[in-house]
Coordinates of C-alpha atoms in Angstrom, one line a residue:
X124 CA -14.5 3.0 28.3
X125 CA -12.7 1.7 25.2
X126 CA -12.0 4.2 22.4
X127 CA -13.4 3.5 19.0
X128 CA -11.0 1.8 16.6
X129 CA -10.1 3.6 13.4
X130 CA -11.4 2.0 10.2
X131 CA -9.0 -0.3 8.4
X132 CA -5.5 -1.3 9.4
X133 CA -3.0 1.2 10.9
X134 CA 0.6 1.4 9.7
X135 CA 1.9 -0.6 12.7
X136 CA -0.6 -3.3 12.0
X137 CA 0.4 -3.5 8.4
X138 CA 4.1 -3.8 9.4
X139 CA 3.1 -6.6 11.8
X140 CA 1.4 -8.5 9.0
X141 CA 4.5 -7.9 6.8
X142 CA 6.6 -9.9 9.3
X143 CA 4.6 -13.0 8.3
X144 CA 6.0 -12.9 4.8
X145 CA 8.5 -15.6 3.9
X146 CA 12.0 -14.6 3.1
X147 CA 15.1 -16.6 2.2
X148 CA 18.0 -16.9 4.7
X149 CA 21.4 -18.5 4.6
X150 CA 22.1 -19.9 8.1
X151 CA 25.5 -19.5 9.6
X152 CA 25.1 -22.3 12.1
X153 CA 23.0 -25.4 12.6
X154 CA 19.6 -25.0 14.2
X155 CA 16.9 -27.5 15.0
X156 CA 13.5 -27.2 13.4
X157 CA 10.6 -25.5 15.2
X158 CA 6.9 -26.2 15.3
X159 CA 5.1 -22.9 15.1
X160 CA 1.5 -21.9 14.8
X161 CA 2.0 -20.9 11.2
X162 CA 3.5 -24.3 10.4
X163 CA 6.8 -26.3 11.0
X164 CA 10.1 -24.6 10.4
X165 CA 12.7 -26.9 8.8
X166 CA 16.1 -27.4 10.4
X167 CA 18.8 -24.9 9.3
X168 CA 22.0 -26.3 7.8
X169 CA 24.7 -24.0 6.4
X170 CA 25.0 -23.1 3.6
X171 CA 21.7 -24.2 2.3
X172 CA 19.0 -21.6 1.7
X173 CA 15.8 -21.9 3.8
X174 CA 12.6 -19.9 3.6
X175 CA 11.6 -18.5 7.0
X176 CA 9.0 -16.0 8.3
X177 CA 10.4 -12.5 8.2
X178 CA 10.1 -11.9 11.9
X179 CA 12.2 -15.1 12.6
X180 CA 14.8 -14.1 9.9
X181 CA 15.2 -10.7 11.6
X182 CA 15.7 -12.3 15.0
X183 CA 18.4 -14.7 13.6
X184 CA 20.0 -11.8 11.8
X185 CA 20.3 -9.8 15.0
X186 CA 21.7 -12.8 16.8
X187 CA 24.2 -13.2 13.9
X188 CA 23.0 -16.7 13.2
X189 CA 21.8 -16.1 9.6
X190 CA 22.0 -13.8 6.6
X191 CA 19.0 -12.6 4.7
X192 CA 18.9 -12.7 0.9
X193 CA 17.0 -9.7 -0.4
X194 CA 14.2 -10.4 -2.9
X195 CA 15.1 -9.7 -6.6
X196 CA 12.9 -6.5 -6.8
X197 CA 14.9 -4.9 -3.9
X198 CA 17.9 -4.2 -6.2
X199 CA 19.2 -1.1 -8.0
X200 CA 18.4 -2.3 -11.6
X201 CA 14.9 -3.4 -10.7
X202 CA 14.0 -0.3 -8.6
X203 CA 15.4 2.0 -11.3
X204 CA 13.3 0.4 -13.9
X205 CA 10.1 0.6 -11.8
X206 CA 10.9 4.2 -10.9
X207 CA 11.1 5.1 -14.6
X208 CA 7.7 3.4 -15.2
X209 CA 6.2 5.4 -12.3
X210 CA 7.5 8.7 -13.7
X211 CA 6.4 8.0 -17.2
X212 CA 2.8 6.8 -16.5
X213 CA 0.0 8.5 -14.6
X214 CA -1.1 5.2 -13.1
X215 CA 0.7 3.0 -10.6
X216 CA 3.1 0.4 -12.0
X217 CA 1.6 -3.1 -12.2
X218 CA 2.2 -5.6 -9.3
X219 CA 4.3 -8.7 -9.9
X220 CA 2.8 -11.3 -12.2
X221 CA 0.9 -14.1 -10.5
X222 CA 2.6 -17.5 -10.6
X223 CA 1.1 -20.1 -12.9
X224 CA -1.4 -22.5 -11.3
X225 CA -1.4 -20.5 -8.1
X226 CA -4.3 -21.1 -5.6
X227 CA -3.6 -17.9 -3.6
X228 CA -3.8 -14.2 -4.4
X229 CA -1.9 -11.2 -3.2
X230 CA -0.8 -10.5 -0.5
X231 CA -0.4 -14.2 0.2
X232 CA 1.8 -15.2 -2.7
X233 CA 5.6 -15.5 -2.2
X234 CA 6.9 -12.1 -3.2
X235 CA 9.8 -11.7 -0.7
X236 CA 11.9 -14.8 -1.2
X237 CA 15.1 -15.0 -3.3
X238 CA 13.0 -16.7 -6.1
X239 CA 10.4 -14.0 -6.3
X240 CA 9.8 -11.9 -9.4
X241 CA 11.8 -8.8 -10.0
X242 CA 9.1 -7.2 -12.1
X243 CA 6.8 -4.9 -10.1
X244 CA 6.5 -4.0 -6.4
X245 CA 4.7 -6.5 -4.2
X246 CA 2.0 -5.7 -1.6
X247 CA 4.4 -5.2 1.3
X248 CA 7.3 -3.6 -0.7
X249 CA 7.6 -0.5 1.4
X250 CA 7.6 -1.8 4.9
X251 CA 9.6 -4.9 4.0
X252 CA 12.3 -2.9 2.3
X253 CA 12.6 -0.4 5.1
X254 CA 12.8 -3.1 7.8
X255 CA 15.3 -5.1 5.8
X256 CA 17.5 -2.1 5.2
X257 CA 17.3 -1.2 8.9
X258 CA 18.1 -4.6 10.3
X259 CA 20.2 -6.2 7.5
X260 CA 21.7 -3.3 5.5
X261 CA 24.9 -5.3 5.0
X262 CA 22.9 -8.1 3.2
X263 CA 21.5 -5.7 0.6
X264 CA 23.9 -4.9 -2.3
X265 CA 24.3 -1.1 -2.8
X266 CA 22.1 -0.4 0.2
X267 CA 22.5 3.3 0.1
X268 CA 21.3 3.5 -3.6
X269 CA 18.5 1.1 -2.8
X270 CA 17.4 3.3 0.1
X271 CA 17.5 6.4 -2.1
X272 CA 15.5 4.7 -4.9
X273 CA 12.8 3.5 -2.4
X274 CA 12.5 7.1 -1.1
X275 CA 12.0 8.4 -4.6
X276 CA 9.5 5.7 -5.4
X277 CA 7.5 6.5 -2.3
X278 CA 7.4 10.2 -3.1
X279 CA 6.3 9.6 -6.7
X280 CA 3.6 7.2 -5.7
X281 CA 2.3 9.3 -2.9
X282 CA 2.0 12.2 -5.3
X283 CA -0.1 10.0 -7.6
X284 CA -2.4 9.2 -4.7
X285 CA -2.9 12.8 -3.9
X286 CA -3.5 13.6 -7.5
X287 CA -6.0 10.8 -7.8
X288 CA -8.1 12.2 -5.0
X289 CA -9.1 15.1 -7.3
X290 CA -11.3 12.7 -9.3
X291 CA -13.5 12.3 -6.2
X292 CA -14.9 15.8 -6.9
X293 CA -16.5 14.4 -10.0
X294 CA -18.0 11.4 -8.2
X295 CA -15.5 8.9 -9.6
X296 CA -13.5 6.3 -7.8
X297 CA -9.7 6.3 -7.1
X298 CA -7.8 3.6 -8.9
X299 CA -5.5 1.8 -6.4
X300 CA -4.4 -1.2 -8.5
X301 CA -0.7 -1.9 -7.5
X302 CA -0.8 0.2 -4.3
X303 CA 1.0 -1.4 -1.4
X304 CA -0.4 -2.1 2.1
X305 CA 1.5 0.6 3.9
X306 CA 0.6 3.1 1.2
X307 CA -3.1 2.4 1.7
X308 CA -2.7 2.6 5.5
X309 CA -0.9 5.9 5.3
X310 CA -3.2 7.4 2.7
X311 CA -6.5 6.3 4.2
X312 CA -6.7 9.2 6.7
X313 CA -6.0 11.7 3.9
X314 CA -8.4 10.2 1.4
X315 CA -11.0 9.7 4.1
X316 CA -10.7 13.4 5.2
X317 CA -11.2 14.5 1.5
X318 CA -14.2 12.3 1.1
X319 CA -15.8 13.6 4.3
X320 CA -15.1 17.2 3.2
X321 CA -16.7 16.6 -0.2
X322 CA -19.7 15.0 1.5
X323 CA -20.1 18.0 3.8
X324 CA -19.8 20.4 0.8
X325 CA -22.4 18.5 -1.2
X326 CA -24.8 18.4 1.8
X327 CA -24.3 22.2 2.3
X328 CA -25.0 22.9 -1.4
X329 CA -28.1 20.7 -1.3
X330 CA -29.4 22.4 1.8
X331 CA -28.8 25.9 0.2
X332 CA -30.7 24.8 -2.9
X333 CA -33.7 23.6 -0.9
X334 CA -33.8 26.8 1.2
X335 CA -33.6 28.9 -2.0
X336 CA -36.5 27.0 -3.6
X337 CA -38.6 27.3 -0.4
X338 CA -37.9 31.1 -0.3
X339 CA -38.9 31.4 -4.0
X340 CA -42.2 29.6 -3.4
X341 CA -42.9 31.8 -0.4
X342 CA -42.3 34.9 -2.5
X343 CA -44.7 33.7 -5.2
X344 CA -41.9 33.4 -7.8
X345 CA -42.9 29.9 -8.7
X346 CA -46.7 30.8 -8.9
X347 CA -45.9 33.8 -11.2
X348 CA -44.0 31.5 -13.6
X349 CA -47.0 29.1 -13.7
X350 CA -49.4 32.0 -14.6
X351 CA -47.1 33.1 -17.4
X352 CA -47.1 29.6 -18.8
X353 CA -50.9 29.4 -18.7
X354 CA -51.2 32.7 -20.6
X355 CA -48.9 31.5 -23.3
X356 CA -50.9 28.3 -23.7
X357 CA -54.1 30.3 -24.2

């Protein structure tokens, strides 16, 4: 018997989707083009830059056949600026601006290539940055500082998500504009647990109210109040 699947995407599934993102590589040797399900891959000729799926770029990096150019937002100046915005504002920093005349929407725009915007964190910022630092740390300038900034950003943004859950007690929604895919996957269990707990508390309060009203009717409290109202009218 198959176990029921959890709602939404799990963190490993989000990381798998992140590997479909296009990144920019600089090949170190000539390679023939490939025909893949996602589309044809052009031939690699050093030292010309070529966009490749992230999973293929990681494979070529491990084989020492190519170097990966980090996206502009994965740099110390950009991450420092975004971290300051996160610390100064109670809401999440805005995502990168959409390209002009674009026919696609996030997370399907090119946000991980060398020509991507440096303003804002894209949808797959967390998982892409971690995988790139693990597999190609030598390709990321000031890798240690970048890793530290990403850790600080993750802590600040997760604190905002936990703080935003408090508004659920008032029946309002949680604003998640600018939240990344991995952040949603990691916070879904926590937010879902809070929602279930609030739902149970609300149901318990409603049941207690109905039982109290029924007990008052049985004791004649409601009838006595009606008689007093009639006497006042006369």
